[in-house]
Coordinates of C-alpha atoms and ligand atoms in Angstrom, one line a residue:
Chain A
X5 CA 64.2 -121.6 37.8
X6 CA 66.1 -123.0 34.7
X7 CA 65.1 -120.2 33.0
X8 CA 67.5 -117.7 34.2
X9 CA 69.9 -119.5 32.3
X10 CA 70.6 -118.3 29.0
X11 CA 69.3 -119.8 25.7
X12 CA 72.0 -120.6 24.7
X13 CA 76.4 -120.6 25.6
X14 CA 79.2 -121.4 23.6
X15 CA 82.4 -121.4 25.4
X16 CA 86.0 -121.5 23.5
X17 CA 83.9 -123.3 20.4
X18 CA 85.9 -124.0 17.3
X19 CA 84.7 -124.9 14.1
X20 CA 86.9 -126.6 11.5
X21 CA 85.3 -126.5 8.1
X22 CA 87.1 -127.5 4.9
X23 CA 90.7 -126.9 5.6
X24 CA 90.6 -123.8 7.9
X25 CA 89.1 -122.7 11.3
X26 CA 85.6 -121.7 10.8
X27 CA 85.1 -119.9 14.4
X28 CA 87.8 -120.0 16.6
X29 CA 87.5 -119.6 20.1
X30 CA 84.0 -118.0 20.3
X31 CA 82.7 -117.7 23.4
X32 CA 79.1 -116.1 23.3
X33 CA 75.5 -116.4 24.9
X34 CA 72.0 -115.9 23.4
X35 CA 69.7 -114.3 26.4
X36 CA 66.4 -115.7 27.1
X37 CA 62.9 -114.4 25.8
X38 CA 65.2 -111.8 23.4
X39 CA 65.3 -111.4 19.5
X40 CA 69.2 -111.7 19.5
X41 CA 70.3 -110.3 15.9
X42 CA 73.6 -112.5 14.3
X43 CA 75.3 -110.1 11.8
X44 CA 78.5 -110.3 10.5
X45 CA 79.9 -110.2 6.2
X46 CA 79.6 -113.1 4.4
X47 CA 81.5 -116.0 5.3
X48 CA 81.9 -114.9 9.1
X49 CA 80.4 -118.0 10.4
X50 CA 77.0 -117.2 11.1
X51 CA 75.3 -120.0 9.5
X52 CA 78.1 -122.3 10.9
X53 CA 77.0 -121.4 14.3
X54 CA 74.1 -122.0 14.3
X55 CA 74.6 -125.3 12.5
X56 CA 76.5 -125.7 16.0
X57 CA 73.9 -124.4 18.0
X58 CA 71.0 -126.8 16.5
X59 CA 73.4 -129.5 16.9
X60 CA 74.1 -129.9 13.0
X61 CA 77.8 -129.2 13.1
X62 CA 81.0 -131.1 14.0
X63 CA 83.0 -129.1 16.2
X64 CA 86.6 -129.3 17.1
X65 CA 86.8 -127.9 20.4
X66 CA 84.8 -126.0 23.5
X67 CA 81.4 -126.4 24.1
X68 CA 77.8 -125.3 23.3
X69 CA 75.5 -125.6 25.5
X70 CA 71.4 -125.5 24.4
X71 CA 68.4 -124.5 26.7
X72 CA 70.5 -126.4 29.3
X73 CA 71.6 -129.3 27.6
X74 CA 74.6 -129.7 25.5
X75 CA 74.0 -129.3 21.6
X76 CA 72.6 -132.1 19.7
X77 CA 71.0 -133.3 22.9
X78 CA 68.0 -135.9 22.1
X79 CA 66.2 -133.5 24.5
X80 CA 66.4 -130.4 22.2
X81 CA 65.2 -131.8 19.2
X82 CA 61.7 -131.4 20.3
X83 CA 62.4 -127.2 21.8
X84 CA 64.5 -125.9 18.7
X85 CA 62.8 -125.2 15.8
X86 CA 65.3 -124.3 12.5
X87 CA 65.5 -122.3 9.4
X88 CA 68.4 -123.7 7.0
X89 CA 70.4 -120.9 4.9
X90 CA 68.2 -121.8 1.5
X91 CA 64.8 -123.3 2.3
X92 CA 65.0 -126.7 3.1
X93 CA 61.3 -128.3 2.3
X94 CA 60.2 -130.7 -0.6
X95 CA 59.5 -128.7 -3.3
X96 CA 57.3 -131.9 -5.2
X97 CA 54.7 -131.5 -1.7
X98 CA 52.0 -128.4 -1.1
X99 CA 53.0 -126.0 1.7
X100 CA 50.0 -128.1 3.1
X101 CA 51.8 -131.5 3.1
X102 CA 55.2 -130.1 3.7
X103 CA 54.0 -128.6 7.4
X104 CA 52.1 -131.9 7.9
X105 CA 54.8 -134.0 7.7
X106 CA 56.8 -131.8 9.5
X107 CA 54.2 -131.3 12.1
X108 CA 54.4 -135.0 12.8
X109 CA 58.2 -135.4 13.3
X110 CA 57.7 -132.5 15.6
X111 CA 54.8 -134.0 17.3
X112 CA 52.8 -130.1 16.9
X113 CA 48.9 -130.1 18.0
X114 CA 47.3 -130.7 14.7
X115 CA 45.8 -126.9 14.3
X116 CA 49.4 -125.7 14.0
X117 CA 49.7 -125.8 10.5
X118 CA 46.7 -123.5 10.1
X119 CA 48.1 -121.1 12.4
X120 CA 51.8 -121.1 11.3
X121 CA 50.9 -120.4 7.8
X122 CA 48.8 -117.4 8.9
X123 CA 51.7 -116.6 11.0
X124 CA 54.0 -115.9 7.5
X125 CA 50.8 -115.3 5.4
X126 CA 50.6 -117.9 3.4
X127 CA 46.8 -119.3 3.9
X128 CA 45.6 -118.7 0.1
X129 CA 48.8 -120.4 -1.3
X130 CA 48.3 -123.9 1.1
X131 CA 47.6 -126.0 -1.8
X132 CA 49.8 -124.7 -4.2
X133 CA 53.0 -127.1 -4.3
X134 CA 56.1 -125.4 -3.2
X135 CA 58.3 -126.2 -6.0
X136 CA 56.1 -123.2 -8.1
X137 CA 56.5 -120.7 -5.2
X138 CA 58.0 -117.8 -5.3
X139 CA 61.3 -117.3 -3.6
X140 CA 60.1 -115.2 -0.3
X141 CA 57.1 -117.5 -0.2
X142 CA 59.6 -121.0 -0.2
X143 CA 61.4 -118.9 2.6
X144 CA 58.5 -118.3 4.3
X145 CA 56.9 -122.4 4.2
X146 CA 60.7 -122.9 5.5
X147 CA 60.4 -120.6 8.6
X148 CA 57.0 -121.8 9.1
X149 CA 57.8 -125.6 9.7
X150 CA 60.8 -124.1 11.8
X151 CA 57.6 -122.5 14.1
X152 CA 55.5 -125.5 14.2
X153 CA 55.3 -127.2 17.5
X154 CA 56.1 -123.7 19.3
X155 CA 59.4 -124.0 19.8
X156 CA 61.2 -122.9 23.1
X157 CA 63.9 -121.4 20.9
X158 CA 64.1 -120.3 17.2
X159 CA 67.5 -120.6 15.1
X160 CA 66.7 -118.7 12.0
X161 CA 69.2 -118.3 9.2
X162 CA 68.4 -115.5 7.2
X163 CA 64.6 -116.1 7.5
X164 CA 63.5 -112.7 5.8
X165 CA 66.1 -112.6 2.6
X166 CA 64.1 -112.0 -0.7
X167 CA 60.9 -110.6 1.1
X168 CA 59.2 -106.6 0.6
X169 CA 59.6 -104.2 2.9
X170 CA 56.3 -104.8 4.0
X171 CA 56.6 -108.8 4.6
X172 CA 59.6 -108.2 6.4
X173 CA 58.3 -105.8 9.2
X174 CA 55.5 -108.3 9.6
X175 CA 58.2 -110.9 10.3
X176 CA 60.3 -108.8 12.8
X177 CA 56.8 -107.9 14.4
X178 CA 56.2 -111.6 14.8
X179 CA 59.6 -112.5 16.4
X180 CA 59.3 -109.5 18.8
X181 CA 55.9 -110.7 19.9
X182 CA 57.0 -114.3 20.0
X183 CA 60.3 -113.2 22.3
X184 CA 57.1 -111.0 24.5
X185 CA 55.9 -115.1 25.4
X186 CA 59.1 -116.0 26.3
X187 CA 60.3 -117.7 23.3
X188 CA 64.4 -117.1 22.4
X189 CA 65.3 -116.2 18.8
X190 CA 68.7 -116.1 17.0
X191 CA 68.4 -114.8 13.9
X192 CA 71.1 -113.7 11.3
X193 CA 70.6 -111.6 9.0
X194 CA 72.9 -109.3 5.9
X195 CA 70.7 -106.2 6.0
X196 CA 71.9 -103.9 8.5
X197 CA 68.9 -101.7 8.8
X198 CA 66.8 -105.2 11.1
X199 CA 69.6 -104.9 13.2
X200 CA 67.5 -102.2 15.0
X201 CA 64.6 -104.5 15.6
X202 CA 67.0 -107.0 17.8
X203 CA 67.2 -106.6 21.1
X204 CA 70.7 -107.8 21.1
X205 CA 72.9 -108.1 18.3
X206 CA 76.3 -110.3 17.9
X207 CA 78.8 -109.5 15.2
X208 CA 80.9 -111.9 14.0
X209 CA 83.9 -111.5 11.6
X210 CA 86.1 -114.3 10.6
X211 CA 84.8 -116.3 13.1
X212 CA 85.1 -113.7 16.1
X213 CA 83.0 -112.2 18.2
X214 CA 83.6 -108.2 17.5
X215 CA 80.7 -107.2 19.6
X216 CA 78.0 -107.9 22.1
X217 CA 75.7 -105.0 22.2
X218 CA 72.2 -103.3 21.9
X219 CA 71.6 -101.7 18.9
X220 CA 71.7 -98.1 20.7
X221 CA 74.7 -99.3 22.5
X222 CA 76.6 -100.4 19.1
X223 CA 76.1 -97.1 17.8
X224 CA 77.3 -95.2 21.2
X225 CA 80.4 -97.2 21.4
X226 CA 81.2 -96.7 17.3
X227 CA 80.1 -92.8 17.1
X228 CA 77.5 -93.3 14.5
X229 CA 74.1 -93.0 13.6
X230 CA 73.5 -96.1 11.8
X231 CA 73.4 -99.3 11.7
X232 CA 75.7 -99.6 8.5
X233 CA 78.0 -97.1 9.3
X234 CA 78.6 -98.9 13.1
X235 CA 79.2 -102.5 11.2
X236 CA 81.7 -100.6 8.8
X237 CA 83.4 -98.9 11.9
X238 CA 83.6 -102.0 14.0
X239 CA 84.8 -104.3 10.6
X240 CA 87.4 -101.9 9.7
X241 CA 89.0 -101.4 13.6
X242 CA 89.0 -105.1 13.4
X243 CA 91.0 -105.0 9.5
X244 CA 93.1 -102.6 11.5
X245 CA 94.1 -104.6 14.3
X246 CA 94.8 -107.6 12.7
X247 CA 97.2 -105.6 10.1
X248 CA 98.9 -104.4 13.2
X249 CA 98.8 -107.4 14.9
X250 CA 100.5 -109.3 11.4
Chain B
X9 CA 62.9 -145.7 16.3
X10 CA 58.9 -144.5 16.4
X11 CA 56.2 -146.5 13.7
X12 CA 54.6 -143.4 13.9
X13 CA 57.0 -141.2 12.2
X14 CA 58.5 -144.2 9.9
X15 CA 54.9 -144.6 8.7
X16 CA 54.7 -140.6 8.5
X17 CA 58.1 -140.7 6.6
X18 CA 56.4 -143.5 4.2
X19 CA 52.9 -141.7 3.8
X20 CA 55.4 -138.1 2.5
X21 CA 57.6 -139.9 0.1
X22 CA 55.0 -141.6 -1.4
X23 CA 52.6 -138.4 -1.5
X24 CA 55.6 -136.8 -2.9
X25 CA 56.5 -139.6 -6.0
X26 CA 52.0 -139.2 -6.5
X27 CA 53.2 -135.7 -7.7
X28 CA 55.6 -137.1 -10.7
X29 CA 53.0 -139.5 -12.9
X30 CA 55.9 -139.6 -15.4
X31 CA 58.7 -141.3 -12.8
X32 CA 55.2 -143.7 -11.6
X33 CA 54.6 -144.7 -15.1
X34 CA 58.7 -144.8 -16.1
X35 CA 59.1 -146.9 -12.9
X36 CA 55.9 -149.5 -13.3
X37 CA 56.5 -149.7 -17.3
X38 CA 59.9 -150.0 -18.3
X39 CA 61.5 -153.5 -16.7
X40 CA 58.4 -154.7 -18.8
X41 CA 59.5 -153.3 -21.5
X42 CA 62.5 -154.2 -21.4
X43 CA 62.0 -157.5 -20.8
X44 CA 59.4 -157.6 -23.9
X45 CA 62.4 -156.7 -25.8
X46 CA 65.0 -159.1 -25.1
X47 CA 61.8 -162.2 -25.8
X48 CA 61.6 -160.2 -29.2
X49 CA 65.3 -160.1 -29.6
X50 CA 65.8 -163.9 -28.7
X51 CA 62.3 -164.6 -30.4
X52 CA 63.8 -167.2 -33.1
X53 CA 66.0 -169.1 -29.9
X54 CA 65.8 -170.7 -26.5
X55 CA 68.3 -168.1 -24.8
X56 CA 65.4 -165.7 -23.5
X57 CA 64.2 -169.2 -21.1
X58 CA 67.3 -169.2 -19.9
X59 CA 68.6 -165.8 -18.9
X60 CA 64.1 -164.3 -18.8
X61 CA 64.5 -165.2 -14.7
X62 CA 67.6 -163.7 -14.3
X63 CA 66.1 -160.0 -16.5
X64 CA 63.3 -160.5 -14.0
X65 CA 65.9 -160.0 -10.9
X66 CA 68.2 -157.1 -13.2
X67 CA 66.4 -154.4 -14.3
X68 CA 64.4 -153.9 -11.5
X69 CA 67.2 -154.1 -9.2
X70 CA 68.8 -151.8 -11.3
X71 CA 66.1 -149.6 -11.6
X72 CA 65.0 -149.3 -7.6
X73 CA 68.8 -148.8 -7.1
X74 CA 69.1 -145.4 -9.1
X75 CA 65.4 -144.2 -8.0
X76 CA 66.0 -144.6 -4.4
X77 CA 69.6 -143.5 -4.3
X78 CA 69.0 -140.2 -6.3
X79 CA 65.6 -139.5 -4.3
X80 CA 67.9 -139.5 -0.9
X81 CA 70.8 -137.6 -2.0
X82 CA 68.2 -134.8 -3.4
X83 CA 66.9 -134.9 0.0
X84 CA 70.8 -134.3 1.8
X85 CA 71.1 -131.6 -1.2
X86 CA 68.0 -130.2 -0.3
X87 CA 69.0 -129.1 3.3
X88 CA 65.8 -131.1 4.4
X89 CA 67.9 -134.1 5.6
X90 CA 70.0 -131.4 7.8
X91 CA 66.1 -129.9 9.2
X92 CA 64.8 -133.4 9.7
X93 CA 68.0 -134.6 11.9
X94 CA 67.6 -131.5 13.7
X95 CA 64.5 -132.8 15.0
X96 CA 63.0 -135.7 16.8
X97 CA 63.0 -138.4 13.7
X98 CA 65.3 -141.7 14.3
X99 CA 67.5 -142.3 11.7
X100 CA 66.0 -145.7 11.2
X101 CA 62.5 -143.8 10.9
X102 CA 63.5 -142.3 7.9
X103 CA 65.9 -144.9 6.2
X104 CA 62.5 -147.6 7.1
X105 CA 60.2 -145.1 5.8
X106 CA 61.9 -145.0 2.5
X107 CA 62.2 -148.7 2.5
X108 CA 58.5 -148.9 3.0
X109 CA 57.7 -146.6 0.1
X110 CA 60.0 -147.3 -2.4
X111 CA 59.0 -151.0 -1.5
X112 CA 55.9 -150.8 -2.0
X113 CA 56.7 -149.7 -5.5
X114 CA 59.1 -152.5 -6.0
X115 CA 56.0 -155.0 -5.6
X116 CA 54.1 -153.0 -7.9
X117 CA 56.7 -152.6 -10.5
X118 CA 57.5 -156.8 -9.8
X119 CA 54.3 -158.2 -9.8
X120 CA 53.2 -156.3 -13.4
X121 CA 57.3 -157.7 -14.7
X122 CA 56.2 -160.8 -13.5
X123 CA 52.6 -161.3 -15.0
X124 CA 54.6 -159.3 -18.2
X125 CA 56.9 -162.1 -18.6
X126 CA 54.9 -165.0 -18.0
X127 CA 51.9 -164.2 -19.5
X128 CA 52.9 -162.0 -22.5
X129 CA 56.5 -162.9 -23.1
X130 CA 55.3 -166.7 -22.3
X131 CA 58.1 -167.5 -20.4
X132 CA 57.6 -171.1 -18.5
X133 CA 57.6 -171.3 -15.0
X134 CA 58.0 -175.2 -13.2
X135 CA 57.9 -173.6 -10.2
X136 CA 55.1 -172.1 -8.0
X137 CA 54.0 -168.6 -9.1
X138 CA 54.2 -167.2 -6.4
X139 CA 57.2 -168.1 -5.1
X140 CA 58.6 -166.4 -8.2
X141 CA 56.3 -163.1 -7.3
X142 CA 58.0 -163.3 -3.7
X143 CA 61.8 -163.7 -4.6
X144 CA 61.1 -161.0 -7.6
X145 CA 59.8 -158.4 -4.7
X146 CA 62.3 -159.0 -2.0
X147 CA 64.8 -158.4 -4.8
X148 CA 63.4 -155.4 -6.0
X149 CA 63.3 -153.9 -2.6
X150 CA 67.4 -155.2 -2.4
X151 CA 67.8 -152.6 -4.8
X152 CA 66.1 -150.4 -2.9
X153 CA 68.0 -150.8 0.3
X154 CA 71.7 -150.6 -1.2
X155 CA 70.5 -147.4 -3.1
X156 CA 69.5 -146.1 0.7
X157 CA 73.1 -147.3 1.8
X158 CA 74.7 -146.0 -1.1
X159 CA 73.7 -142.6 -1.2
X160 CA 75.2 -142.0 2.1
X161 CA 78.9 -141.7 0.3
X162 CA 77.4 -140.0 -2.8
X163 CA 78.2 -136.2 -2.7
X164 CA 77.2 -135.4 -6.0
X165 CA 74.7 -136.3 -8.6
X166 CA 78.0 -137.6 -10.9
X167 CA 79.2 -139.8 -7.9
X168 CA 75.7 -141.2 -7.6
X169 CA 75.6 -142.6 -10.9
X170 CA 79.2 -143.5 -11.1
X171 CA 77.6 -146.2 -8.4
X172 CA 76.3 -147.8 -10.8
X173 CA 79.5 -149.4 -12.5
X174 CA 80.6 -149.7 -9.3
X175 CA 78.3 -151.6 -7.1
X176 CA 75.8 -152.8 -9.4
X177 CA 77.7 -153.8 -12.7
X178 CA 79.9 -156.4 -10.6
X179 CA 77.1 -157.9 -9.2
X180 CA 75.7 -158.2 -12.9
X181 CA 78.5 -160.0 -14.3
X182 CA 79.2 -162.4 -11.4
X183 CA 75.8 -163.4 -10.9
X184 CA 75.7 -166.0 -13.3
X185 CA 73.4 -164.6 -16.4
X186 CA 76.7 -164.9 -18.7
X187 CA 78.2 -168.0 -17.6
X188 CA 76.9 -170.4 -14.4
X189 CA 79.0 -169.1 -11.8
X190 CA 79.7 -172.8 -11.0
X191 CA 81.7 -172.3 -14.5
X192 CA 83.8 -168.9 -13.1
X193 CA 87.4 -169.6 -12.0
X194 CA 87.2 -170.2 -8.3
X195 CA 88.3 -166.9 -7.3
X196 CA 85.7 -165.6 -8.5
X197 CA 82.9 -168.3 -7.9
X198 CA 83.9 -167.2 -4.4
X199 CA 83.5 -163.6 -4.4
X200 CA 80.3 -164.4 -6.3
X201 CA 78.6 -166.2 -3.4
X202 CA 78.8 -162.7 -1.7
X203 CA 77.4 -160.7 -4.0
X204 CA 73.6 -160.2 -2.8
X205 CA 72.3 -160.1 -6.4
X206 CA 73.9 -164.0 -7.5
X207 CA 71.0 -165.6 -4.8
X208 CA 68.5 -163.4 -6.6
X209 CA 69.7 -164.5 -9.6
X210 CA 69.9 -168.3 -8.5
X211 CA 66.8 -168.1 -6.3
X212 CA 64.5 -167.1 -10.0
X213 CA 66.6 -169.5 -12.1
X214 CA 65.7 -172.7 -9.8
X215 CA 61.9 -171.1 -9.5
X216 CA 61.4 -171.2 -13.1
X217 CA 63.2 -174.3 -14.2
X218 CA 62.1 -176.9 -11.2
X219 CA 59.4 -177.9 -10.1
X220 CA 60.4 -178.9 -6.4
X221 CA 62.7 -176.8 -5.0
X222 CA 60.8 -174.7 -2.5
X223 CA 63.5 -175.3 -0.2
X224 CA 66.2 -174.0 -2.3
X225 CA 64.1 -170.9 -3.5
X226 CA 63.4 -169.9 0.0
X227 CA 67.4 -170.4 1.3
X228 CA 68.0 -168.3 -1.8
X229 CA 65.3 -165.5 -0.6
X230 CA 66.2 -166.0 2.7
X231 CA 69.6 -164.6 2.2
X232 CA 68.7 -161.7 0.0
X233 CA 66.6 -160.4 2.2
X234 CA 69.5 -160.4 4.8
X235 CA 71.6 -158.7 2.7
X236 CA 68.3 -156.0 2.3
X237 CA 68.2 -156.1 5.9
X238 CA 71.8 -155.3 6.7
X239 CA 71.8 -152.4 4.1
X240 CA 68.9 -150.7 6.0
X241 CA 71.1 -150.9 9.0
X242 CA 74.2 -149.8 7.7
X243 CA 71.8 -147.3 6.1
X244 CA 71.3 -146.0 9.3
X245 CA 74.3 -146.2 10.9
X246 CA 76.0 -144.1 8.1
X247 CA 73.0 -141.5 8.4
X248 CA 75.1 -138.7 10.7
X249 CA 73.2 -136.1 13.0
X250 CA 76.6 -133.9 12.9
X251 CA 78.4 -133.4 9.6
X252 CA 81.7 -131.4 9.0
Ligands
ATP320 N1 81.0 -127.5 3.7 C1 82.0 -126.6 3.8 N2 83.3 -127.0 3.6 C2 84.3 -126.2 3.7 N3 84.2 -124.9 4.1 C3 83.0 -124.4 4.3 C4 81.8 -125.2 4.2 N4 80.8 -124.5 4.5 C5 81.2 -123.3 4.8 N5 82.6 -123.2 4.7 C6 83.4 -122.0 4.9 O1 83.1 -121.6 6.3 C7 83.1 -120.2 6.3 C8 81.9 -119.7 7.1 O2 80.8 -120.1 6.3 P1 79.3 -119.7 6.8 O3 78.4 -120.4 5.9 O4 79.2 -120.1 8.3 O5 79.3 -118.2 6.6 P2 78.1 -117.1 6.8 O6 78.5 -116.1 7.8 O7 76.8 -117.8 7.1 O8 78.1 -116.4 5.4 P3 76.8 -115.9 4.5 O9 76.4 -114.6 5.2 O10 77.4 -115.7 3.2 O11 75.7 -116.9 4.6 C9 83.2 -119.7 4.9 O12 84.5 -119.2 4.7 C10 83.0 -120.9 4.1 O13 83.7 -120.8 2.9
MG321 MG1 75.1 -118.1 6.1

């Protein structure tokens, strides 16, 4: 079966952005039917690869390869489903009309808006026009549209920055029960602590790969007992070696 | 490219402009307006029969230009260009679905200029009606189209208004409202007959002052909606999937 094959495989991809390598040389793959957790400090190239992944992004060398198909593929635009950086829906439509339309493009059954806006809990607030939403609820019409059409594989770009403590263990719960049916999720995130909740997580730092690890085995292999304290080991080994290496 | 989701496209941006009464009611009233106030301002002359056709071609054009070019860089700002090429919408689906919508409100905002200017401003018309109705629509919805095309190089808010001087001001003053462009040096006679916005101009000046010149009027339309037609092409082609 296809399926044995990862979700997704870059090999030696590099990303020129502005006037300086964005990701250089990354060579990393995204298991199947896993929450795969993308951490790294800001401006390590997390939303650029994904821009990669979902086919958005230019890129100046290697390859990225989708669910089987190279990124960008006609084929994948119906299997990926996307959550921009900041929340990419109209803000002059209702979180009713917003997951219509994108329902449509999508091609989704049409009792999938219902059930992706239970899915981030926003029933009560389907008529309210998304332009007077609050800034966890506009992040959560976002991811929803990104989950309409159940997509084979979820690309999610910060999808739980701005929300409680409480909205954002539902969230986790949700991507661990949608990886459960087989669904891949890549999902980046700044707060350490949800790093625990992946089943997988990939650090990135200047647009390298510093690890590929479970979350017990990151810990094991830095010597520490959190999730903060490993990214702070690992980031500062990394400082190290490229002051030796300069 | 899918009627489906082009129609779809269409149904949302209209639903969307439904939520701003104020642009409807800026966009439907103020070519009127405008044109009520050059018949005042020329109210004691002849001049507003001669250059009324050509206002009937300018502020709309001018009008659907900025509306539709601003709407569509919000929509690249937005990130919700970057979601919708992600997924399975042509390009053409959604630079057709705008031209659907935001032509649809070209023939509303032309047909109440029209009426506006014929029956309030009294400004005589040889020709038929509604030939004048048809070449005042399909140049309305030229407007429309190059704002599509333009947006694609706009960046910025500033860059999209700086358009203006640039692609629309030229057209203005080589299309024949301030001197006949069979008048203009040859040069730029020439560079006139290019300029989508002259036949507009030419096509409403020979509705309104003869009687029997269908023929003319429709070679005159006939262009400018070629002109529309190839900016909703290039409109897609310059729409990218992949950006840097
Ligand atoms: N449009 C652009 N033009 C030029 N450089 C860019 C552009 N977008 C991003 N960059 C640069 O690329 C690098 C990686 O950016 P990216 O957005 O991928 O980081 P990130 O890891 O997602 O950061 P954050 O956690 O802050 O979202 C940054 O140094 C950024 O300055
Ligand atoms: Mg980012």
């Amino acid at each position: 079966m296809m399926n044995s094959t990862p979700a997704v495989v870059t090999a030696e991809l590099r990303v020129h952005r502005g006037k300086s390598d964005v990701i250089t040389d990354l060579s990393v793959s995204v298991p199947r039917g896993q929450v795969v957790g993308l951490l790294g400090p800001s401006g390590s190239g997390k939303s650029t690869l994904m821009r990669a992944i979902v086919g958005a992004q230019k890129i100046a060398g290697g390859t990225v390869t989708v669910l089987g198909a190279p990124a960008g593929s006609p084929s994948l635009r119906r299997r990926i489903g996307y959550v921009t950086q900041a929340p990419s829906v109209y803000e002059d439509l209702t979180i009713e009309q917003n997951l219509r339309y994108f329902g449509r493009v999508i091609g989704a059954p049409a009792g999938d808006v219902a059930r992706v806006v239970a899915e981030v809990d926003l029933a009560p607030q389907l008529k309210q026009l998304a332009g007077s939403l609050s800034g966890g609820q506009l992040n959560r019409v976002s991811l929803a549209a990104a989950l309409l059409g159940s997509p084979e594989l979820l690309v999610l770009d910060e999808p739980t920055v701005g929300l409680d403590p409480v909205l954002r263990h539902d969230l986790w719960q949700l991507f661990a029960s949608l990886a459960q049916t087989g669904v891949s999720l890549l999902v980046s995130s700044h707060v350490m602590d949800e790093a625990r909740r992946c089943d997988r997580i990939l650090l990135l730092h200047e647009g390298k790969l510093l690890a590929d690890e479970t979350p017990a085995g990151l810990l094991q292999q830095t010597n520490t007992l959190d999730a903060d304290d490993a990214f702070l080991t690992l980031i500062a080994r990394a400082n190290h070696r490229d002051g030796a290496a300069a | 490219m899918n009627p489906r989701l082009t129609l779809a496209t269409t149904a949302r941006v209209l639903t969307q402009i439904r939520h701003d009464p104020r642009t409807i009611a800026l966009l439907v009233l103020v070519p009127s307006l405008l044109i009520g106030l050059m018949a005042w301002i020329f109210v004691n002359s002849t001049v507003f029969e001669s250059i009324g056709p050509a206002l009937l071609a300018l502020f709309p054009f001018i009008i659907m230009f900025l509306i539709t070019s601003i709407t569509t860089l919000r929509e690249r700002r937005s990130g919700t260009l970057e979601r919708l090429m992600t997924m399975p919408l042509g390009k053409f689906d959604f630079i057709v679905g705008y031209t659907l919508a935001f032509g649809l409100l070209a023939i509303i905002q032309s047909l109440i200029a029209v009426g506006y200017a014929v029956w309030v401003c009294g400004l005589t018309i040889s020709g038929n009606i509604w030939l004048l109705i048809l070449v005042a629509v399909v140049n309305a919805i030229l407007g429309t189209t190059l704002g599509l095309f333009a947006s694609a190089f706009a960046a910025t808010e500033f860059q999209v208004v700086q358009f203006m001087p640039a692609l629309v001001f030229p057209q203005v003053l080589l299309g024949g409202i301030f001197l006949p462009r069979d008048q203009m040096p040859d040069v730029l006679h020439s560079i006139s007959d290019w300029l989508p916005l002259s036949h507009s101009i030419e096509a409403l000046q020979t509705v309104t002052t003869e009687a029997a010149a269908t023929g003319t009027v429709l070679r005159e339309v006939g262009i400018v909606a070629l002109w529309a037609l190839a900016f909703v092409i290039l409109g897609s082609i310059t729409l990218r999937r992949k950006t840097a």
